[in-house]
Amino acid sequence: MSLAVVTLAAGKGSRMKSPLPKVLHTLAGKPMLGHVLAAASALPEAAQHVVIGHGAEQVKAMFADSGVTWALQSEQKGTGHAVAQALPAIADTAVVLVLYGDVPLIRTETLEKLTAIAASGALGLLTVTLEDPAGYGRIIRNSNGAVQAIVEHKDATEAQRAVQEVNTGIMAVPAALLKKWLPLLSADNAQGEYYLTDIIAMAVADGVVVEALQPASASEVEGVNDRIQLARLERIYQAQLAEALMAGGVALADPARLDIRGTLTCGQDVFIDVGCIFEGDVVLEDGVRIGAYNVVRNSRIGAGVEVESFCHIEDARVAAAASVGPYARLRPGADLAEGARVGNFCEVKKSVIGRGSKVNHLTYIGDAVIGEGANIGAGTITCNYDGVNKFRTEIGDGAFIGSNSSLVAPVSVGAGATVAAGSVVTKDVADGELAVARGKQRNISGWQRPVKD
Ligand code: UD1
Ligand code: CA
């Protein structure tokens, strides 16, 4: 069986009140459509088709490298019409799985079961039972419990509206049957649309078995029409991620105060305090402790590292037993060796901080290589930029940079060298030398301060 996944994403999403097409709004940092495609791509041999309309160019551009076959539905004439736009590119022998770009939490396991039904020649339909079914298509069953039809809310009688089992819209159907049924749809209904749901009655009339299946959780089939629903699903999804982390042995101070927008991989005995955000691919090795209110993006934090509160860490590597923060910023290319320390109000960019070296207070280190066991005093600045070009600073093992020094790159300070506090270093300092580069102190005795008249 080949599988053709058809994801509908042509709708406008006007209730988002946004120029961005609805399916590009993000959940856990990823467009909703991306979640749907990811769930479907885990199915064996899945070819992805996406029906686009509103914001088609923007959607295509965002998923340019995804291998999706696009079908344009320039006018939204209903879900049946939408699926029909994708059919010409699909073989008769395929199974078609219909998904929705605004139903982001659907799980692969559920889709596997549904496609298995269609692979046997039946129609697999995903339904849920809701406390309040208003607005949804109702599942109409006969006295034997067999599904007979779906009736849209607007077309339903009072008795039909009492039915609480509703259509999620997600279904799996043999392509040959869809190709037979879709041209037979009529728009003669309350909304004047070609309803995909009308194929259920056609299946029954043709003696095709309709098998209804329920998802493990109702959140899998919840759609997003506005930002309130999107935020609700975000919380549900984040809770699932937090539970998976805890099940894997991670200690979370509060599973409700953690956001993961990407992949967070943790070793043993990792602790994460409240208010942290992890983006992209982040690895926290064994025993890492992340303090409160940290943002960590695409970084690897080594075993036993403590990241104290309020740090911003991006595209950085922190080796084992190093310490970071509070209030540190590690920018792309920051590379802290084992046991290095970067403390409060320090910024490090594209620089190596050698083993055991300390950059503890109010410092900017950019385009620098610092050796082992060096001490960078408070307020040290690597002047790496002349307004056009960037230059490197090298600081040797065991060097001591006095407070409030400016190191004007390109410049090097040798191993064991010392820079006196308040220096502006423009010339290389050899190993073991002391550089003093500041105005000489002059004391004037008998000095009278000005006085007010
Ligand atoms: C649809 C189902 C309904 C089900 C509900 C679940 C139909 C006729 N009804 O109703 O039984 O309970 O979903 O949420 O199928 N879309 C297009 N092109 C179109 C029309 C829709 O791409 O021409 C897309 C929309 O962007 C949306 C999805 O299909 O993502 C559902 O369309 P919508 O009009 O919201 O269907 P409902 O009225 O909610
Ligand atoms: Ca809808």
Short mmCIF file of C-alpha atoms and ligand atoms in Angstrom, two decimals:
data_model
loop_
_atom_site.label_atom_id
_atom_site.label_comp_id
_atom_site.label_asym_id
_atom_site.label_seq_id
_atom_site.Cartn_x
_atom_site.Cartn_y
_atom_site.Cartn_z
CA MET A 1 0.00 0.00 0.00
CA SER A 2 1.27 3.46 -0.75
CA LEU A 3 0.05 6.23 1.46
CA ALA A 4 -0.89 9.73 0.30
CA VAL A 5 -1.36 12.15 3.15
CA VAL A 6 -3.54 15.10 2.15
CA THR A 7 -3.37 17.96 4.63
CA LEU A 8 -5.92 20.73 4.20
CA ALA A 9 -4.47 24.16 4.78
CA ALA A 10 -6.31 26.50 2.44
CA GLY A 11 -8.54 28.27 4.96
CA LYS A 12 -8.06 31.88 5.91
CA GLY A 13 -8.14 31.63 9.68
CA SER A 14 -9.68 35.07 10.04
CA ARG A 15 -10.21 34.63 13.77
CA MET A 16 -6.45 34.61 14.30
CA LYS A 17 -6.64 38.31 13.28
CA SER A 18 -3.22 38.05 11.67
CA PRO A 19 -1.70 38.54 8.22
CA LEU A 20 0.15 35.25 8.75
CA PRO A 21 -1.65 32.21 7.29
CA LYS A 22 -3.18 30.24 10.17
CA VAL A 23 -1.15 27.06 9.67
CA LEU A 24 2.10 29.06 10.00
CA HIS A 25 1.26 30.17 13.52
CA THR A 26 3.58 28.31 15.83
CA LEU A 27 3.07 25.79 18.55
CA ALA A 28 6.20 25.03 20.58
CA GLY A 29 8.13 27.24 18.18
CA LYS A 30 7.14 25.27 15.08
CA PRO A 31 4.37 26.11 12.58
CA MET A 32 1.23 24.06 13.19
CA LEU A 33 1.53 22.61 9.71
CA GLY A 34 5.03 21.41 10.61
CA HIS A 35 3.62 19.38 13.50
CA VAL A 36 1.07 17.73 11.21
CA LEU A 37 3.68 16.92 8.56
CA ALA A 38 6.00 15.50 11.22
CA ALA A 39 3.29 13.22 12.64
CA ALA A 40 2.45 11.97 9.15
CA SER A 41 6.02 11.61 7.94
CA ALA A 42 6.62 9.01 10.65
CA LEU A 43 4.19 6.72 8.78
CA PRO A 44 5.88 4.30 6.40
CA GLU A 45 6.06 5.41 2.77
CA ALA A 46 4.00 8.54 3.28
CA ALA A 47 3.86 10.98 0.36
CA GLN A 48 2.79 14.38 1.60
CA HIS A 49 0.27 16.54 -0.25
CA VAL A 50 -0.84 19.88 1.13
CA VAL A 51 -3.83 21.84 -0.14
CA ILE A 52 -3.15 25.56 0.10
CA GLY A 53 -5.16 28.67 -0.74
CA HIS A 54 -4.98 31.70 1.54
CA GLY A 55 -1.35 32.74 1.91
CA ALA A 56 -0.31 29.92 -0.43
CA GLU A 57 3.01 31.52 -1.36
CA GLN A 58 3.97 32.12 2.25
CA VAL A 59 3.14 28.54 3.21
CA LYS A 60 5.10 27.14 0.28
CA ALA A 61 8.09 29.32 1.08
CA MET A 62 8.16 28.18 4.70
CA PHE A 63 8.11 24.51 3.69
CA ALA A 64 10.18 24.85 0.52
CA ASP A 65 12.52 21.97 1.36
CA SER A 66 9.94 19.60 2.77
CA GLY A 67 9.30 17.44 -0.28
CA VAL A 68 5.59 18.27 -0.15
CA THR A 69 3.43 18.17 -3.29
CA TRP A 70 1.34 21.32 -3.30
CA ALA A 71 -2.23 21.53 -4.55
CA LEU A 72 -3.76 24.95 -4.97
CA GLN A 73 -7.38 25.52 -4.01
CA SER A 74 -7.85 29.10 -5.12
CA GLU A 75 -11.42 29.31 -3.88
CA GLN A 76 -12.51 27.56 -0.68
CA LYS A 77 -15.56 25.61 -1.73
CA GLY A 78 -15.52 23.08 1.07
CA THR A 79 -13.49 20.19 2.44
CA GLY A 80 -14.59 17.78 -0.32
CA HIS A 81 -13.52 20.26 -2.98
CA ALA A 82 -10.23 20.77 -1.14
CA VAL A 83 -9.34 17.06 -1.10
CA ALA A 84 -10.31 16.82 -4.78
CA GLN A 85 -7.55 19.33 -5.66
CA ALA A 86 -4.89 16.88 -4.46
CA LEU A 87 -6.34 13.75 -6.08
CA PRO A 88 -4.89 14.08 -9.63
CA ALA A 89 -1.40 13.60 -8.18
CA ILE A 90 -2.39 10.45 -6.28
CA ALA A 91 -2.42 6.88 -7.64
CA ASP A 92 -5.68 4.89 -7.54
CA THR A 93 -3.95 2.18 -5.52
CA ALA A 94 -2.97 4.51 -2.69
CA VAL A 95 -4.69 5.04 0.62
CA VAL A 96 -5.52 8.71 1.21
CA LEU A 97 -5.20 10.03 4.75
CA VAL A 98 -6.93 13.39 5.24
CA LEU A 99 -5.40 15.68 7.87
CA TYR A 100 -5.74 19.36 8.78
CA GLY A 101 -3.01 21.96 9.05
CA ASP A 102 -4.75 23.49 12.03
CA VAL A 103 -5.07 20.24 14.04
CA PRO A 104 -1.47 20.06 15.24
CA LEU A 105 -1.42 17.49 18.05
CA ILE A 106 -2.48 14.44 16.06
CA ARG A 107 -0.29 11.45 16.95
CA THR A 108 1.36 9.01 14.57
CA GLU A 109 0.02 5.98 16.51
CA THR A 110 -3.56 7.08 15.87
CA LEU A 111 -2.88 7.62 12.18
CA GLU A 112 -1.30 4.18 11.90
CA LYS A 113 -4.49 2.54 13.14
CA LEU A 114 -6.65 4.65 10.85
CA THR A 115 -4.62 3.92 7.71
CA ALA A 116 -4.61 0.20 8.53
CA ILE A 117 -8.42 0.28 8.30
CA ALA A 118 -8.31 1.85 4.84
CA ALA A 119 -5.57 -0.53 3.71
CA SER A 120 -8.10 -3.33 4.14
CA GLY A 121 -10.52 -1.53 1.80
CA ALA A 122 -12.76 0.10 4.41
CA LEU A 123 -13.17 3.77 5.31
CA GLY A 124 -11.47 4.71 8.57
CA LEU A 125 -13.06 7.64 10.37
CA LEU A 126 -11.72 9.35 13.48
CA THR A 127 -14.47 10.50 15.85
CA VAL A 128 -14.72 11.88 19.38
CA THR A 129 -17.52 12.22 21.86
CA LEU A 130 -17.86 15.73 23.24
CA GLU A 131 -19.74 17.19 26.19
CA ASP A 132 -20.73 20.06 23.89
CA PRO A 133 -20.85 18.93 20.24
CA ALA A 134 -22.23 22.24 18.89
CA GLY A 135 -20.79 23.26 15.52
CA TYR A 136 -19.37 19.86 14.59
CA GLY A 137 -20.58 17.28 12.08
CA ARG A 138 -22.55 14.58 13.94
CA ILE A 139 -21.92 10.86 13.51
CA ILE A 140 -25.20 9.18 12.63
CA ARG A 141 -25.34 5.48 13.49
CA ASN A 142 -28.12 2.94 12.86
CA SER A 143 -29.73 0.75 15.53
CA ASN A 144 -26.86 -1.74 15.19
CA GLY A 145 -24.37 1.01 15.90
CA ALA A 146 -23.05 1.06 12.32
CA VAL A 147 -22.06 4.51 11.02
CA GLN A 148 -24.54 5.67 8.35
CA ALA A 149 -23.66 9.29 7.66
CA ILE A 150 -22.23 12.54 8.92
CA VAL A 151 -24.60 15.45 9.19
CA GLU A 152 -23.13 18.94 9.57
CA HIS A 153 -24.42 20.96 12.52
CA LYS A 154 -26.05 23.54 10.28
CA ASP A 155 -27.90 20.84 8.34
CA ALA A 156 -28.86 18.72 11.35
CA THR A 157 -32.29 18.22 12.88
CA GLU A 158 -32.87 18.78 16.61
CA ALA A 159 -32.66 15.02 17.18
CA GLN A 160 -29.39 14.76 15.24
CA ARG A 161 -27.94 17.71 17.15
CA ALA A 162 -28.42 15.71 20.36
CA VAL A 163 -25.77 13.25 19.15
CA GLN A 164 -22.52 13.85 21.01
CA GLU A 165 -20.25 11.77 18.81
CA VAL A 166 -18.70 14.13 16.26
CA ASN A 167 -16.53 14.03 13.18
CA THR A 168 -12.92 15.09 13.70
CA GLY A 169 -12.56 15.45 9.93
CA ILE A 170 -9.60 13.05 9.93
CA MET A 171 -10.18 9.97 7.81
CA ALA A 172 -8.41 7.35 5.70
CA VAL A 173 -9.98 6.26 2.42
CA PRO A 174 -8.81 4.14 -0.53
CA ALA A 175 -7.95 6.61 -3.32
CA ALA A 176 -9.97 4.77 -5.95
CA LEU A 177 -13.12 5.23 -3.86
CA LEU A 178 -12.41 8.93 -3.27
CA LYS A 179 -11.95 9.39 -6.99
CA LYS A 180 -15.33 7.81 -7.53
CA TRP A 181 -17.19 9.70 -4.79
CA LEU A 182 -15.79 13.24 -4.78
CA PRO A 183 -17.12 14.12 -8.29
CA LEU A 184 -20.57 13.10 -7.05
CA LEU A 185 -20.66 15.64 -4.19
CA SER A 186 -23.21 18.42 -4.39
CA ALA A 187 -23.16 21.80 -2.69
CA ASP A 188 -26.86 21.63 -2.03
CA ASN A 189 -26.67 22.18 1.73
CA ALA A 190 -26.90 24.87 4.40
CA GLN A 191 -23.40 26.22 3.64
CA GLY A 192 -23.39 25.76 -0.14
CA GLU A 193 -20.13 23.79 0.18
CA TYR A 194 -18.82 20.49 -1.16
CA TYR A 195 -18.68 18.53 2.09
CA LEU A 196 -16.09 15.79 2.36
CA THR A 197 -18.35 14.32 5.02
CA ASP A 198 -20.99 13.38 2.43
CA ILE A 199 -18.79 10.49 1.26
CA ILE A 200 -19.74 8.56 4.40
CA ALA A 201 -23.31 8.02 3.17
CA MET A 202 -21.91 7.16 -0.29
CA ALA A 203 -19.67 4.52 1.26
CA VAL A 204 -22.63 3.01 3.08
CA ALA A 205 -24.68 3.01 -0.15
CA ASP A 206 -21.81 1.25 -1.95
CA GLY A 207 -21.50 -1.38 0.78
CA VAL A 208 -18.07 -0.08 1.91
CA VAL A 209 -17.53 -0.62 5.63
CA VAL A 210 -17.11 2.57 7.66
CA GLU A 211 -15.08 1.94 10.77
CA ALA A 212 -14.96 4.66 13.42
CA LEU A 213 -11.93 4.99 15.66
CA GLN A 214 -11.27 7.23 18.66
CA PRO A 215 -7.97 8.95 19.46
CA ALA A 216 -6.23 8.22 22.78
CA SER A 217 -6.86 11.83 23.81
CA ALA A 218 -9.32 14.44 22.57
CA SER A 219 -6.51 17.02 22.33
CA GLU A 220 -5.14 15.08 19.33
CA VAL A 221 -8.06 16.20 17.22
CA GLU A 222 -8.60 19.70 18.58
CA GLY A 223 -8.46 22.36 15.91
CA VAL A 224 -7.18 25.90 16.22
CA ASN A 225 -9.37 28.76 15.06
CA ASP A 226 -8.16 31.53 17.32
CA ARG A 227 -5.25 32.41 19.56
CA ILE A 228 -7.08 31.26 22.67
CA GLN A 229 -7.35 27.72 21.30
CA LEU A 230 -3.74 27.86 20.12
CA ALA A 231 -2.54 28.87 23.59
CA ARG A 232 -4.62 26.06 25.12
CA LEU A 233 -3.03 23.46 22.85
CA GLU A 234 0.40 24.93 23.57
CA ARG A 235 -0.13 24.28 27.28
CA ILE A 236 -1.37 20.74 26.62
CA TYR A 237 1.63 20.03 24.42
CA GLN A 238 4.10 21.53 26.90
CA ALA A 239 2.56 19.45 29.68
CA GLN A 240 3.14 16.33 27.57
CA LEU A 241 6.78 17.28 26.98
CA ALA A 242 7.30 18.01 30.68
CA GLU A 243 5.80 14.67 31.64
CA ALA A 244 8.03 12.84 29.19
CA LEU A 245 11.07 14.59 30.70
CA MET A 246 10.07 13.68 34.24
CA ALA A 247 9.33 10.10 33.20
CA GLY A 248 12.90 10.06 31.85
CA GLY A 249 14.29 11.12 35.22
CA VAL A 250 14.53 14.90 34.92
CA ALA A 251 13.59 16.94 38.00
CA LEU A 252 11.40 19.93 37.18
CA ALA A 253 10.69 22.52 39.87
CA ASP A 254 7.32 23.09 38.20
CA PRO A 255 6.28 21.21 35.05
CA ALA A 256 3.88 24.04 34.23
CA ARG A 257 6.63 26.64 34.12
CA LEU A 258 8.91 25.31 31.40
CA ASP A 259 8.72 25.71 27.64
CA ILE A 260 10.43 23.52 25.09
CA ARG A 261 10.48 24.75 21.52
CA GLY A 262 12.54 22.08 19.86
CA THR A 263 14.32 19.05 21.30
CA LEU A 264 15.64 18.95 24.84
CA THR A 265 17.81 15.92 25.56
CA CYS A 266 18.77 15.35 29.19
CA GLY A 267 21.18 13.05 30.98
CA GLN A 268 20.63 11.67 34.48
CA ASP A 269 19.72 13.80 37.46
CA VAL A 270 19.20 17.02 35.62
CA PHE A 271 17.34 19.73 37.54
CA ILE A 272 15.49 22.59 35.88
CA ASP A 273 14.11 25.45 37.94
CA VAL A 274 11.07 27.53 36.99
CA GLY A 275 10.61 29.81 33.99
CA CYS A 276 13.12 28.27 31.58
CA ILE A 277 12.79 28.20 27.79
CA PHE A 278 14.69 25.73 25.62
CA GLU A 279 14.80 26.31 21.87
CA GLY A 280 16.18 24.26 18.99
CA ASP A 281 18.42 21.34 19.93
CA VAL A 282 19.60 21.55 23.51
CA VAL A 283 21.53 18.87 25.35
CA LEU A 284 21.92 18.92 29.13
CA GLU A 285 24.37 16.26 30.27
CA ASP A 286 24.29 14.38 33.59
CA GLY A 287 23.78 16.41 36.73
CA VAL A 288 23.26 19.77 35.03
CA ARG A 289 21.38 22.30 37.13
CA ILE A 290 19.54 25.06 35.31
CA GLY A 291 18.51 27.94 37.56
CA ALA A 292 15.37 30.00 37.25
CA TYR A 293 14.48 32.02 34.14
CA ASN A 294 17.10 30.85 31.69
CA VAL A 295 16.78 30.86 27.90
CA VAL A 296 18.92 28.20 26.21
CA ARG A 297 19.01 27.77 22.44
CA ASN A 298 20.91 25.22 20.31
CA SER A 299 23.52 24.56 22.96
CA ARG A 300 25.24 21.74 24.76
CA ILE A 301 25.76 21.98 28.51
CA GLY A 302 28.27 19.54 29.98
CA ALA A 303 28.00 17.28 32.98
CA GLY A 304 27.69 18.92 36.36
CA VAL A 305 27.41 22.44 34.99
CA GLU A 306 25.46 24.94 37.01
CA VAL A 307 23.70 27.66 35.06
CA GLU A 308 22.49 30.20 37.57
CA SER A 309 19.41 32.37 37.04
CA PHE A 310 18.67 34.79 34.20
CA CYS A 311 21.14 33.72 31.53
CA HIS A 312 20.72 33.79 27.77
CA ILE A 313 22.68 31.05 26.02
CA GLU A 314 22.69 30.57 22.26
CA ASP A 315 24.75 28.29 19.97
CA ALA A 316 27.19 27.79 22.80
CA ARG A 317 29.12 24.89 24.30
CA VAL A 318 29.74 24.66 27.99
CA ALA A 319 32.01 21.81 29.09
CA ALA A 320 31.71 19.80 32.28
CA ALA A 321 31.84 21.45 35.68
CA ALA A 322 31.81 24.97 34.23
CA SER A 323 29.57 27.59 35.77
CA VAL A 324 27.53 30.28 34.12
CA GLY A 325 25.64 33.22 35.49
CA PRO A 326 23.66 34.63 37.06
CA TYR A 327 22.93 37.20 34.33
CA ALA A 328 25.39 35.93 31.73
CA ARG A 329 24.98 36.04 27.98
CA LEU A 330 26.67 33.37 25.89
CA ARG A 331 26.34 34.26 22.22
CA PRO A 332 27.00 32.03 19.19
CA GLY A 333 30.41 30.42 19.30
CA ALA A 334 30.93 30.80 23.03
CA ASP A 335 32.97 27.77 24.06
CA LEU A 336 33.63 27.28 27.75
CA ALA A 337 36.15 24.59 28.64
CA GLU A 338 35.94 22.40 31.70
CA GLY A 339 35.58 24.28 34.94
CA ALA A 340 35.49 27.71 33.29
CA ARG A 341 33.38 30.40 34.93
CA VAL A 342 31.43 33.18 33.30
CA GLY A 343 29.67 35.31 35.84
CA ASN A 344 27.26 38.19 36.11
CA PHE A 345 26.82 40.74 33.35
CA CYS A 346 29.38 39.11 31.10
CA GLU A 347 28.93 38.61 27.37
CA VAL A 348 30.94 36.03 25.45
CA LYS A 349 30.85 35.70 21.67
CA LYS A 350 32.83 33.37 19.36
CA SER A 351 35.46 32.82 22.02
CA VAL A 352 37.12 30.00 23.87
CA ILE A 353 37.34 30.37 27.63
CA GLY A 354 40.03 27.87 28.65
CA ARG A 355 39.90 25.30 31.37
CA GLY A 356 39.35 26.82 34.80
CA SER A 357 39.57 30.41 33.53
CA LYS A 358 37.38 33.04 35.13
CA VAL A 359 35.42 35.82 33.50
CA ASN A 360 33.38 36.82 36.44
CA HIS A 361 32.11 40.38 36.26
CA LEU A 362 30.86 42.94 33.75
CA THR A 363 32.99 41.87 30.81
CA TYR A 364 32.80 41.52 27.03
CA ILE A 365 34.86 38.77 25.43
CA GLY A 366 34.47 38.59 21.64
CA ASP A 367 36.61 36.79 19.01
CA ALA A 368 39.08 35.75 21.70
CA VAL A 369 40.95 32.66 22.74
CA ILE A 370 41.71 32.49 26.43
CA GLY A 371 44.01 29.78 27.75
CA GLU A 372 43.77 27.82 30.97
CA GLY A 373 43.63 29.28 34.46
CA ALA A 374 43.47 32.89 33.32
CA ASN A 375 41.74 35.56 35.36
CA ILE A 376 39.88 38.26 33.49
CA GLY A 377 39.16 41.16 35.80
CA ALA A 378 35.90 43.01 36.17
CA GLY A 379 35.05 45.34 33.33
CA THR A 380 37.52 43.91 30.82
CA ILE A 381 36.57 44.57 27.19
CA THR A 382 38.01 42.96 24.11
CA CYS A 383 37.82 45.75 21.52
CA ASN A 384 37.30 43.38 18.60
CA TYR A 385 35.66 45.68 16.07
CA ASP A 386 36.88 48.80 14.29
CA GLY A 387 33.51 49.49 12.73
CA VAL A 388 34.33 47.40 9.65
CA ASN A 389 36.48 44.41 10.59
CA LYS A 390 36.62 41.98 13.50
CA PHE A 391 39.95 41.10 15.13
CA ARG A 392 41.15 38.42 17.49
CA THR A 393 42.48 38.65 21.02
CA GLU A 394 44.68 35.93 22.48
CA ILE A 395 45.23 35.52 26.18
CA GLY A 396 47.68 32.89 27.40
CA ASP A 397 47.49 30.38 30.22
CA GLY A 398 47.54 31.88 33.67
CA ALA A 399 47.36 35.49 32.43
CA PHE A 400 45.87 38.08 34.75
CA ILE A 401 43.94 40.97 33.22
CA GLY A 402 43.42 43.77 35.72
CA SER A 403 39.99 45.32 36.08
CA ASN A 404 38.63 47.80 33.59
CA SER A 405 41.17 47.05 30.88
CA SER A 406 40.56 47.39 27.17
CA LEU A 407 42.35 44.91 24.94
CA VAL A 408 42.45 46.50 21.47
CA ALA A 409 42.53 43.64 18.96
CA PRO A 410 44.41 42.26 17.21
CA VAL A 411 46.47 41.80 20.34
CA SER A 412 47.91 39.04 22.45
CA VAL A 413 48.72 38.76 26.13
CA GLY A 414 51.20 35.98 26.83
CA ALA A 415 51.12 33.15 29.32
CA GLY A 416 51.54 34.31 32.89
CA ALA A 417 51.47 37.95 31.77
CA THR A 418 49.77 40.64 33.79
CA VAL A 419 47.85 43.67 32.60
CA ALA A 420 47.55 46.45 35.13
CA ALA A 421 44.06 47.63 35.98
CA GLY A 422 42.69 50.36 33.77
CA SER A 423 45.06 49.66 30.90
CA VAL A 424 44.34 50.16 27.24
CA VAL A 425 46.46 47.45 25.65
CA THR A 426 47.32 48.06 22.01
CA LYS A 427 50.63 46.17 21.78
CA ASP A 428 51.30 42.48 22.38
CA VAL A 429 52.42 41.54 25.88
CA ALA A 430 55.00 38.76 26.04
CA ASP A 431 54.86 35.80 28.43
CA GLY A 432 55.40 36.82 32.04
CA GLU A 433 55.51 40.59 31.33
CA LEU A 434 53.55 43.27 33.12
CA ALA A 435 51.82 45.79 30.89
CA VAL A 436 50.83 49.11 32.38
CA ALA A 437 49.06 51.29 29.86
CA ARG A 438 47.31 54.10 31.64
CA GLY A 439 47.85 57.70 32.60
CA LYS A 440 50.26 58.13 35.50
CA GLN A 441 48.67 59.24 38.75
CA ARG A 442 49.48 62.81 39.82
CA ASN A 443 48.53 64.02 43.28
CA ILE A 444 48.11 67.78 43.74
CA SER A 445 48.35 68.91 47.33
CA GLY A 446 46.44 71.89 48.67
CA TRP A 447 43.77 71.50 46.00
CA GLN A 448 40.67 73.63 46.66
CA ARG A 449 37.33 72.42 45.34
CA PRO A 450 35.16 75.16 43.81
CA VAL A 451 32.65 76.60 46.28
CA LYS A 452 29.14 78.03 45.64
CA ASP A 453 28.69 81.76 46.18
C1 UD1 B 1 -15.36 20.17 9.36
C2 UD1 B 1 -16.25 18.97 9.09
C3 UD1 B 1 -17.04 18.63 10.35
C4 UD1 B 1 -16.10 18.38 11.50
C5 UD1 B 1 -15.16 19.58 11.68
C6 UD1 B 1 -14.11 19.26 12.69
C7 UD1 B 1 -16.87 19.11 6.73
C8 UD1 B 1 -17.90 19.47 5.76
N1 UD1 B 1 -17.17 19.29 8.02
O1 UD1 B 1 -16.23 21.25 9.61
O2 UD1 B 1 -17.84 17.48 10.14
O3 UD1 B 1 -16.83 18.16 12.68
O4 UD1 B 1 -14.49 19.89 10.44
O5 UD1 B 1 -13.36 20.42 12.94
O6 UD1 B 1 -15.83 18.59 6.36
N2 UD1 B 1 -10.56 23.78 4.30
C9 UD1 B 1 -9.90 23.97 3.11
N3 UD1 B 1 -10.62 24.28 2.00
C10 UD1 B 1 -11.96 24.42 2.03
C11 UD1 B 1 -12.62 24.24 3.25
C12 UD1 B 1 -11.89 23.92 4.38
O7 UD1 B 1 -8.67 23.85 3.03
O8 UD1 B 1 -12.54 24.70 0.98
C13 UD1 B 1 -9.78 23.46 5.50
C14 UD1 B 1 -9.84 24.61 6.49
O9 UD1 B 1 -8.69 25.42 6.35
C15 UD1 B 1 -9.83 23.89 7.82
C16 UD1 B 1 -10.45 22.55 7.53
O10 UD1 B 1 -10.39 22.37 6.14
O11 UD1 B 1 -8.52 23.67 8.28
C17 UD1 B 1 -11.85 22.41 8.05
O12 UD1 B 1 -12.65 23.35 7.41
P1 UD1 B 1 -13.86 24.08 8.12
O13 UD1 B 1 -14.53 24.91 7.14
O14 UD1 B 1 -13.35 24.69 9.37
O15 UD1 B 1 -14.77 22.83 8.47
P2 UD1 B 1 -15.78 22.79 9.65
O16 UD1 B 1 -16.92 23.61 9.33
O17 UD1 B 1 -15.09 23.04 10.90
CA CA B 2 -13.27 24.00 11.75
#
